[in-house]
mmCIF file of C-alpha atoms in Angstrom:
data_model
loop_
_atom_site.group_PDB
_atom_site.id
_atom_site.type_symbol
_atom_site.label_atom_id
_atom_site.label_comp_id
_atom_site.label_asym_id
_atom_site.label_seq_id
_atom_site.Cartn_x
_atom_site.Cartn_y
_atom_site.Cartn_z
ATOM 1 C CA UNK G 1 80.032 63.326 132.934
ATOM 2 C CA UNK G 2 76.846 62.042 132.035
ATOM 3 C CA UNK G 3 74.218 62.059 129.239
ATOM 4 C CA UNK G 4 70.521 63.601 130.136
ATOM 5 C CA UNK G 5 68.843 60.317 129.513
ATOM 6 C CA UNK G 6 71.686 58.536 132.190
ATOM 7 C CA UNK G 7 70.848 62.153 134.144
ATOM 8 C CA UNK G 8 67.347 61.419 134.010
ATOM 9 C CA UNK G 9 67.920 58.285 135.452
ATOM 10 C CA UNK G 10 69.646 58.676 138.647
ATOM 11 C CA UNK G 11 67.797 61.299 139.705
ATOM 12 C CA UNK G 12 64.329 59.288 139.096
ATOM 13 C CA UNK G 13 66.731 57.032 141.300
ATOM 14 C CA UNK G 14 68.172 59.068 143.884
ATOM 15 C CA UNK G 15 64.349 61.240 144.110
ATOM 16 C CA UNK G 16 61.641 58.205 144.208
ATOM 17 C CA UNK G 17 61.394 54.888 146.341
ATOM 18 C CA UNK G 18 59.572 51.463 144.738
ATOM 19 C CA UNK G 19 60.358 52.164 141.207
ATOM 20 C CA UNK G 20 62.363 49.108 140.987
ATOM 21 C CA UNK G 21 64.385 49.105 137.440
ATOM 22 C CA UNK G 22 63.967 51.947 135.768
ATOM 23 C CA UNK G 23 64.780 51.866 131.806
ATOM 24 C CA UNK G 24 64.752 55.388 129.295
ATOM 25 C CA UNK G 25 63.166 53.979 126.323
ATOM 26 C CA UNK G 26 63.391 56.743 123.710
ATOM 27 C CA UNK G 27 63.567 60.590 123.113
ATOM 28 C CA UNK G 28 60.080 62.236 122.743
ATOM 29 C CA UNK G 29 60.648 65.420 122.066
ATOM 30 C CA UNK G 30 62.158 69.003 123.460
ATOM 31 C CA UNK G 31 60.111 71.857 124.286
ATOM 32 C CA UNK G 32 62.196 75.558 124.472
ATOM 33 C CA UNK G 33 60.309 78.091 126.667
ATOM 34 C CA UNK G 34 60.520 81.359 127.845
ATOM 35 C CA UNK G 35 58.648 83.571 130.869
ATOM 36 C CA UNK G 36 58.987 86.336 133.303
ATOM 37 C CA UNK G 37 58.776 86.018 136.455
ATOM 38 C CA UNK G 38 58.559 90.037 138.713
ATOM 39 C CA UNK G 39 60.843 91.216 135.975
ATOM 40 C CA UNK G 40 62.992 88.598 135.308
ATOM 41 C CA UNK G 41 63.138 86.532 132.442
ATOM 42 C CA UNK G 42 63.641 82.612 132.672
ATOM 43 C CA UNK G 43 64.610 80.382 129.312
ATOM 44 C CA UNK G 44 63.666 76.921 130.190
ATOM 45 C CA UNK G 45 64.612 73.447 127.764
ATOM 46 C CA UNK G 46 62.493 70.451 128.482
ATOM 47 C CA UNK G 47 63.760 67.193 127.648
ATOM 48 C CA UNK G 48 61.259 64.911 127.723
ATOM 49 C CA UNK G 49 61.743 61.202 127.433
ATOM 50 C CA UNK G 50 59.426 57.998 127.709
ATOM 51 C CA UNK G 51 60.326 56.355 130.715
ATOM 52 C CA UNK G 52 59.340 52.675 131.854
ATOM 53 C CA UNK G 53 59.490 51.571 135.293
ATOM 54 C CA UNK G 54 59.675 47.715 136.910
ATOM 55 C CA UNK G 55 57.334 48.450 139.269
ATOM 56 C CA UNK G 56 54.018 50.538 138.158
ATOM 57 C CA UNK G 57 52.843 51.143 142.024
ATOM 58 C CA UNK G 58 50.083 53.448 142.591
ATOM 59 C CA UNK G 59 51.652 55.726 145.109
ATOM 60 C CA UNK G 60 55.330 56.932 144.159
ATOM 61 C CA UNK G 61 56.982 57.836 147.375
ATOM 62 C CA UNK G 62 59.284 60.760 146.937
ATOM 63 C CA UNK G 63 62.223 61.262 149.163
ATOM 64 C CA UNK G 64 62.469 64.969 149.086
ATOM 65 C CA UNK G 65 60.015 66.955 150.215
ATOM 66 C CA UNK G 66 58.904 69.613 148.411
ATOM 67 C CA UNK G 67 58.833 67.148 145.173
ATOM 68 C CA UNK G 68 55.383 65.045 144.921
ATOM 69 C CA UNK G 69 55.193 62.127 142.104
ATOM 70 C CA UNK G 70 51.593 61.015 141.119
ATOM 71 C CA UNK G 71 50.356 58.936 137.828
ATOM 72 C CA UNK G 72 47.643 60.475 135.464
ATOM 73 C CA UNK G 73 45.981 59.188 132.449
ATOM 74 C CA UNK G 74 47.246 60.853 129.303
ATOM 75 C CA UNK G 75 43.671 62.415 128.774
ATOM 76 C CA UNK G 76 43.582 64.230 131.703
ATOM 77 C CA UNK G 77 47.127 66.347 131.051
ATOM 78 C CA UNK G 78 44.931 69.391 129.616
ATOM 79 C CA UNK G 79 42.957 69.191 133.187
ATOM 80 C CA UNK G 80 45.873 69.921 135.335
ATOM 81 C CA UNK G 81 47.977 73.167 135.886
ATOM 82 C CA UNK G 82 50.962 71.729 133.688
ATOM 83 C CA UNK G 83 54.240 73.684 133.001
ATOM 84 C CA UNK G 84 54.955 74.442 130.675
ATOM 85 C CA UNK G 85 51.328 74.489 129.586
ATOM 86 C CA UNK G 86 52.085 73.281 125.553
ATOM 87 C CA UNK G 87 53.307 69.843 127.438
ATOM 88 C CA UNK G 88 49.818 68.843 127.856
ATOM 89 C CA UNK G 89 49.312 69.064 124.011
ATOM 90 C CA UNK G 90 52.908 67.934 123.279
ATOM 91 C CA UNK G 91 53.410 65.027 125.149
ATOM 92 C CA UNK G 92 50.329 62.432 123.700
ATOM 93 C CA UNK G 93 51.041 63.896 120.070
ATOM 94 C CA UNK G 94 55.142 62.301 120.936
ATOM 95 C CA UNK G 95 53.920 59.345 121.745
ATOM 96 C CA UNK G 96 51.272 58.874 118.930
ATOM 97 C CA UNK G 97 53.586 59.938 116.570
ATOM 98 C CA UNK G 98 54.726 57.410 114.013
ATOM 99 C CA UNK G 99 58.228 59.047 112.964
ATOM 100 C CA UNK G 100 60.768 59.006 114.962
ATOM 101 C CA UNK G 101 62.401 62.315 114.157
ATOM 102 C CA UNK G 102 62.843 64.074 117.367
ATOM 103 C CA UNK G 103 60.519 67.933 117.374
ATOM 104 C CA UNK G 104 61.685 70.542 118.672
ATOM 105 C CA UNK G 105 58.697 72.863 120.152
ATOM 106 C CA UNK G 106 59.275 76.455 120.837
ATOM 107 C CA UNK G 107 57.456 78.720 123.070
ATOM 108 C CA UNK G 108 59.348 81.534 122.286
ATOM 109 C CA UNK G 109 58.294 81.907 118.887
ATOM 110 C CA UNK G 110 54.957 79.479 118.830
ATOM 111 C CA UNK G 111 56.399 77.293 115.855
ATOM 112 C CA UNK G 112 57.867 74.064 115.747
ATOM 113 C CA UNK G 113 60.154 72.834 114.012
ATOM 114 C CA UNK G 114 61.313 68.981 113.113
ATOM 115 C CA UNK G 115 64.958 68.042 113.803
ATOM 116 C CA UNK G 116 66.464 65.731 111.374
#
C-alpha cells in the first residue's frame, strides 16, 4: 500500500527518464470535478502536489507513448487546453498562497471550500 504523494512518485519514476531525484514537497490543493462524456458521467479528484526534480532538463523524455511531459511558465496555464480547465486558475493561486490549509475546489457545485 502506498500513499498518493509516494504514488505520485513512482509513477513520475516509472513514466519519465532524466528526472534524477525526484522529492514531493507539499500538498497544494484538490480539485473535485464532474463531466459527461456521450452520456456518461465521469467524477474526477485531482490531487495536486508541488513537485521538485534534481534535474530541471528542458525536454522530459516519457517512456510511454501516448503520455507527453513538457515545462510551461505558470503564466501561460490559462493559454493551453488544461483539464480540468479551473487548474489553470487553481494551481498559481496554491502556490501564492500564504496558508497552508489545504482547499478543496469543486466543480460540481462551483464553490470552494477550505479544509482545516
Amino acid at each position: 500500500m502506498e500513499t498518493c504523494s509516494e504514488a505520485l512518485k513512482r509513477e513520475l519514476y516509472e513514466e519519465t527518464t532524466g528526472l534524477g531525484k525526484i522529492e514531493v514537497m507539499e500538498l497544494l490543493g484538490i480539485l473535485e470535478c464532474t463531466w459527461d462524456n456521450k452520456g456518461t458521467p465521469y467524477h474526477e479528484i485531482n490531487i495536486v502536489y508541488r513537485v521538485e526534480f534534481e534535474t530541471m532538463c528542458e525536454l522530459i523524455k516519457s517512456n510511454e507513448e501516448h503520455i507527453e511531459f513538457k515545462w510551461y511558465r505558470l503564466n501561460m496555464l490559462n493559454d493551453l487546453k488544461i483539464l480540468p480547465s479551473s487548474l489553470a486558475e487553481l494551481i498559481p493561486m496554491w502556490l501564492s498562497s500564504n496558508e497552508k490549509n489545504t482547499i478543496l475546489a469543486s466543480e460540481m457545485n462551483s464553490k470552494q471550500t477550505d479544509l482545516l
